[in-house]
mmCIF file of C-alpha atoms in Angstrom:
data_model
loop_
_atom_site.group_PDB
_atom_site.id
_atom_site.type_symbol
_atom_site.label_atom_id
_atom_site.label_comp_id
_atom_site.label_asym_id
_atom_site.label_seq_id
_atom_site.Cartn_x
_atom_site.Cartn_y
_atom_site.Cartn_z
ATOM 1 C CA MET A 1 0.000 0.000 0.000
ATOM 2 C CA ILE A 2 2.799 2.457 0.907
ATOM 3 C CA ASP A 3 4.591 1.670 -2.358
ATOM 4 C CA ARG A 4 1.422 2.418 -4.316
ATOM 5 C CA LEU A 5 0.966 5.679 -2.388
ATOM 6 C CA ASN A 6 4.591 6.658 -3.071
ATOM 7 C CA THR A 7 4.039 5.994 -6.773
ATOM 8 C CA ILE A 8 0.979 8.256 -6.796
ATOM 9 C CA VAL A 9 2.822 10.972 -4.858
ATOM 10 C CA ARG A 10 5.723 10.917 -7.327
ATOM 11 C CA ARG A 11 3.279 11.836 -10.114
ATOM 12 C CA VAL A 12 1.901 14.888 -8.286
ATOM 13 C CA PRO A 13 3.756 18.036 -9.388
ATOM 14 C CA THR A 14 4.888 20.447 -6.671
ATOM 15 C CA TRP A 15 2.956 23.338 -8.182
ATOM 16 C CA VAL A 16 -0.223 21.549 -7.079
ATOM 17 C CA VAL A 17 0.891 21.858 -3.435
ATOM 18 C CA TYR A 18 1.639 25.573 -3.908
ATOM 19 C CA THR A 19 -1.723 26.149 -5.584
ATOM 20 C CA VAL A 20 -3.753 24.261 -2.998
ATOM 21 C CA GLY A 21 -1.686 25.847 -0.221
ATOM 22 C CA LEU A 22 -2.577 29.358 -1.380
ATOM 23 C CA ILE A 23 -6.342 28.753 -1.689
ATOM 24 C CA PRO A 24 -7.013 30.061 1.856
ATOM 25 C CA VAL A 25 -5.728 33.564 0.935
ATOM 26 C CA PRO A 26 -8.649 34.543 -1.339
ATOM 27 C CA TRP A 27 -11.019 32.694 1.002
ATOM 28 C CA PHE A 28 -9.846 34.770 3.990
ATOM 29 C CA LEU A 29 -10.159 37.958 1.913
ATOM 30 C CA PHE A 30 -13.692 36.978 0.934
ATOM 31 C CA GLN A 31 -14.550 36.202 4.576
ATOM 32 C CA ALA A 32 -13.123 39.555 5.673
ATOM 33 C CA GLN A 33 -15.198 41.431 3.090
ATOM 34 C CA THR A 34 -18.440 39.616 3.861
ATOM 35 C CA GLY A 35 -18.251 39.681 7.662
ATOM 36 C CA GLY A 36 -17.419 35.978 7.918
ATOM 37 C CA LEU A 37 -14.555 36.581 10.336
ATOM 38 C CA GLY A 38 -16.782 37.719 13.197
ATOM 39 C CA ALA A 39 -16.878 40.848 15.317
ATOM 40 C CA GLU A 40 -13.082 41.299 15.318
ATOM 41 C CA PRO A 41 -12.044 40.432 11.754
ATOM 42 C CA ILE A 42 -8.445 41.625 12.096
ATOM 43 C CA LYS A 43 -7.800 39.465 15.172
ATOM 44 C CA ALA A 44 -9.545 36.520 13.501
ATOM 45 C CA LEU A 45 -7.457 36.965 10.345
ATOM 46 C CA GLU A 46 -4.254 37.158 12.391
ATOM 47 C CA LYS A 47 -5.189 33.967 14.218
ATOM 48 C CA GLU A 48 -6.191 32.035 11.083
ATOM 49 C CA LEU A 49 -3.018 33.023 9.206
ATOM 50 C CA GLY A 50 -0.789 32.217 12.182
ATOM 51 C CA LEU A 51 -2.457 28.872 12.788
ATOM 52 C CA LEU A 52 -2.185 27.881 9.138
ATOM 53 C CA ALA A 53 1.492 28.882 9.149
ATOM 54 C CA LEU A 54 2.157 26.690 12.181
ATOM 55 C CA GLN A 55 0.250 23.767 10.640
ATOM 56 C CA LEU A 56 2.277 23.999 7.422
ATOM 57 C CA LEU A 57 5.566 24.165 9.326
ATOM 58 C CA VAL A 58 4.570 21.137 11.420
ATOM 59 C CA ALA A 59 3.577 19.299 8.224
ATOM 60 C CA GLY A 60 7.009 20.067 6.769
ATOM 61 C CA LEU A 61 8.653 18.847 9.960
ATOM 62 C CA SER A 62 6.747 15.555 9.767
ATOM 63 C CA ILE A 63 8.037 14.613 6.303
ATOM 64 C CA THR A 64 11.342 13.088 7.424
ATOM 65 C CA PRO A 65 9.805 10.989 10.245
ATOM 66 C CA ALA A 66 7.092 9.824 7.821
ATOM 67 C CA ARG A 67 9.785 8.649 5.433
ATOM 68 C CA ARG A 68 11.900 6.992 8.138
ATOM 69 C CA TYR A 69 9.158 5.233 10.056
ATOM 70 C CA LEU A 70 6.314 4.791 7.565
ATOM 71 C CA ARG A 71 8.350 4.671 4.330
ATOM 72 C CA LEU A 72 6.044 7.401 2.976
ATOM 73 C CA ASN A 73 8.165 9.599 0.727
ATOM 74 C CA LEU A 74 6.813 13.159 0.566
ATOM 75 C CA ILE A 75 10.274 14.754 0.514
ATOM 76 C CA LYS A 76 9.629 16.543 -2.788
ATOM 77 C CA PHE A 77 6.931 18.625 -1.048
ATOM 78 C CA ARG A 78 9.019 19.724 1.951
ATOM 79 C CA ARG A 79 10.302 22.908 0.310
ATOM 80 C CA ALA A 80 6.789 23.850 -0.832
ATOM 81 C CA LEU A 81 5.381 23.330 2.666
ATOM 82 C CA GLY A 82 8.195 25.365 4.197
ATOM 83 C CA LEU A 83 7.760 28.245 1.759
ATOM 84 C CA LEU A 84 3.996 28.191 2.200
ATOM 85 C CA GLY A 85 4.509 28.242 5.962
ATOM 86 C CA PHE A 86 6.823 31.238 5.579
ATOM 87 C CA THR A 87 4.251 32.944 3.344
ATOM 88 C CA TYR A 88 1.533 32.563 5.966
ATOM 89 C CA VAL A 89 3.860 33.688 8.769
ATOM 90 C CA SER A 90 4.655 36.782 6.669
ATOM 91 C CA LEU A 91 0.954 37.451 6.052
ATOM 92 C CA HIS A 92 0.249 36.946 9.782
ATOM 93 C CA LEU A 93 2.971 39.486 10.587
ATOM 94 C CA LEU A 94 1.778 41.883 7.878
ATOM 95 C CA VAL A 95 -1.805 41.860 9.188
ATOM 96 C CA TRP A 96 -0.483 42.583 12.680
ATOM 97 C CA LEU A 97 1.863 45.354 11.477
ATOM 98 C CA VAL A 98 -0.465 47.133 9.053
ATOM 99 C CA LEU A 99 -4.036 46.392 10.094
ATOM 100 C CA ASP A 100 -3.732 45.781 13.828
ATOM 101 C CA VAL A 101 -1.040 48.158 15.094
ATOM 102 C CA GLY A 102 -0.169 50.430 12.182
ATOM 103 C CA ILE A 103 2.034 52.847 14.181
ATOM 104 C CA LEU A 104 5.782 52.232 13.855
ATOM 105 C CA SER A 105 6.657 53.371 17.383
ATOM 106 C CA GLN A 106 3.906 51.170 18.820
ATOM 107 C CA ILE A 107 5.205 48.166 16.862
ATOM 108 C CA TRP A 108 8.666 48.435 18.444
ATOM 109 C CA ALA A 109 7.144 49.029 21.865
ATOM 110 C CA ASP A 110 5.001 45.877 21.508
ATOM 111 C CA ILE A 111 7.960 43.768 20.336
ATOM 112 C CA LEU A 112 9.985 44.808 23.376
ATOM 113 C CA LYS A 113 7.126 44.788 25.909
ATOM 114 C CA ARG A 114 5.158 41.649 25.070
ATOM 115 C CA PRO A 115 7.117 38.366 25.327
ATOM 116 C CA TYR A 116 4.816 36.466 22.958
ATOM 117 C CA ILE A 117 5.483 39.059 20.252
ATOM 118 C CA THR A 118 9.234 38.976 20.949
ATOM 119 C CA ILE A 119 9.212 35.171 20.596
ATOM 120 C CA GLY A 120 7.115 35.381 17.423
ATOM 121 C CA MET A 121 9.528 37.871 15.889
ATOM 122 C CA ALA A 122 12.485 35.634 16.823
ATOM 123 C CA GLY A 123 10.767 32.736 15.043
ATOM 124 C CA PHE A 124 10.170 34.920 11.993
ATOM 125 C CA ALA A 125 13.834 36.000 12.036
ATOM 126 C CA CYS A 126 14.837 32.305 11.984
ATOM 127 C CA LEU A 127 12.638 31.704 8.942
ATOM 128 C CA LEU A 128 14.074 34.595 6.880
ATOM 129 C CA PRO A 129 17.403 32.937 5.948
ATOM 130 C CA LEU A 130 15.588 29.647 5.356
ATOM 131 C CA ALA A 131 13.183 31.212 2.867
ATOM 132 C CA ALA A 132 16.009 33.154 1.202
ATOM 133 C CA THR A 133 18.070 29.973 0.678
ATOM 134 C CA SER A 134 15.213 27.650 -0.334
ATOM 135 C CA ASN A 135 16.287 27.517 -3.953
ATOM 136 C CA ASN A 136 18.524 25.235 -6.001
ATOM 137 C CA TYR A 137 21.223 27.885 -6.451
ATOM 138 C CA SER A 138 21.642 28.308 -2.673
ATOM 139 C CA ILE A 139 21.697 24.554 -2.124
ATOM 140 C CA ARG A 140 24.539 24.206 -4.651
ATOM 141 C CA LYS A 141 26.410 27.286 -3.432
ATOM 142 C CA LEU A 142 26.211 26.495 0.301
ATOM 143 C CA GLY A 143 26.785 22.752 -0.014
ATOM 144 C CA ALA A 144 26.905 21.031 3.400
ATOM 145 C CA LYS A 145 26.393 24.380 5.155
ATOM 146 C CA TRP A 146 22.897 24.520 3.667
ATOM 147 C CA ARG A 147 21.750 21.543 5.780
ATOM 148 C CA LYS A 148 23.195 23.102 8.932
ATOM 149 C CA LEU A 149 21.498 26.412 8.188
ATOM 150 C CA HIS A 150 18.162 24.717 7.592
ATOM 151 C CA ARG A 151 18.248 23.164 11.051
ATOM 152 C CA LEU A 152 16.997 26.591 12.111
ATOM 153 C CA THR A 153 13.625 25.176 11.081
ATOM 154 C CA TYR A 154 13.481 23.266 14.369
ATOM 155 C CA LEU A 155 14.028 26.417 16.427
ATOM 156 C CA ALA A 156 11.590 28.435 14.301
ATOM 157 C CA VAL A 157 8.792 25.878 14.731
ATOM 158 C CA VAL A 158 9.359 25.605 18.494
ATOM 159 C CA LEU A 159 9.335 29.410 18.796
ATOM 160 C CA GLY A 160 6.107 29.492 16.758
ATOM 161 C CA ALA A 161 4.490 27.050 19.196
ATOM 162 C CA VAL A 162 5.712 29.043 22.207
ATOM 163 C CA HIS A 163 4.312 32.194 20.576
ATOM 164 C CA PHE A 164 0.935 30.440 20.243
ATOM 165 C CA ILE A 165 0.995 29.153 23.840
ATOM 166 C CA TRP A 166 1.815 32.584 25.271
ATOM 167 C CA LEU A 167 -0.640 34.350 22.976
ATOM 168 C CA VAL A 168 -3.802 32.581 24.119
ATOM 169 C CA LYS A 169 -5.616 33.719 27.211
ATOM 170 C CA GLY A 170 -5.693 31.233 30.090
ATOM 171 C CA PHE A 171 -5.076 27.507 29.839
ATOM 172 C CA GLN A 172 -5.982 26.140 26.419
ATOM 173 C CA ILE A 173 -5.189 22.671 25.153
ATOM 174 C CA GLU A 174 -4.829 23.448 21.403
ATOM 175 C CA PRO A 175 -1.459 25.273 21.556
ATOM 176 C CA LEU A 176 -0.113 22.606 23.927
ATOM 177 C CA LEU A 177 -1.087 19.904 21.428
ATOM 178 C CA TYR A 178 0.882 21.698 18.719
ATOM 179 C CA MET A 179 3.913 21.903 21.004
ATOM 180 C CA ALA A 180 3.571 18.223 21.913
ATOM 181 C CA ALA A 181 3.394 17.261 18.214
ATOM 182 C CA ILE A 182 6.485 19.359 17.437
ATOM 183 C CA LEU A 183 8.482 17.896 20.331
ATOM 184 C CA ALA A 184 7.410 14.358 19.335
ATOM 185 C CA LEU A 185 8.520 14.943 15.727
ATOM 186 C CA LEU A 186 11.857 16.337 16.899
ATOM 187 C CA ALA A 187 12.285 13.366 19.247
ATOM 188 C CA LEU A 188 11.625 10.951 16.365
ATOM 189 C CA ARG A 189 14.425 12.640 14.425
ATOM 190 C CA ALA A 190 16.831 12.495 17.392
ATOM 191 C CA VAL A 191 16.110 8.816 18.140
ATOM 192 C CA LYS A 192 16.865 7.770 14.550
ATOM 193 C CA ARG A 193 20.117 9.747 14.491
ATOM 194 C CA ARG A 194 21.468 8.003 17.599
#
């Protein structure tokens, strides 16, 4: 069954993942225009974009364990998932910067004053070099250093989960489940290496 699934996956072009991955953008815009995002559409949009970004980054993180333990080879989609995750993190940040805060001095004050924003910005900073070097030219140019650089993914995803945990009000199980999934995926990688 896994071999058949791998054969099917090999036939799926990567542009399909990019296309399907970007479908939520016009949907969110439509929801925002028609009142589908509730009483606080900007906050809802921020949350939806951030959550989708985290889900895509976790999906990208799960590709190697899926290949090692299940023999399911989705490696050709890892770059697409990572870049889509970065896209949604950028949109999440853009909505916060432009629509939510909008005042430059207030943005810097919030980054310094609110730990969940500081952590979120640190995660975004980790993703910047990853997105910039997610191309064939950079892989060739950096060689073995490229793999070391892209280990920043682990830190970025953990920081994203911490950002989510600190962001929510009170004790909520959803962000803790994301953190547990991330730590489990990282543990699966570490166990195989040893």
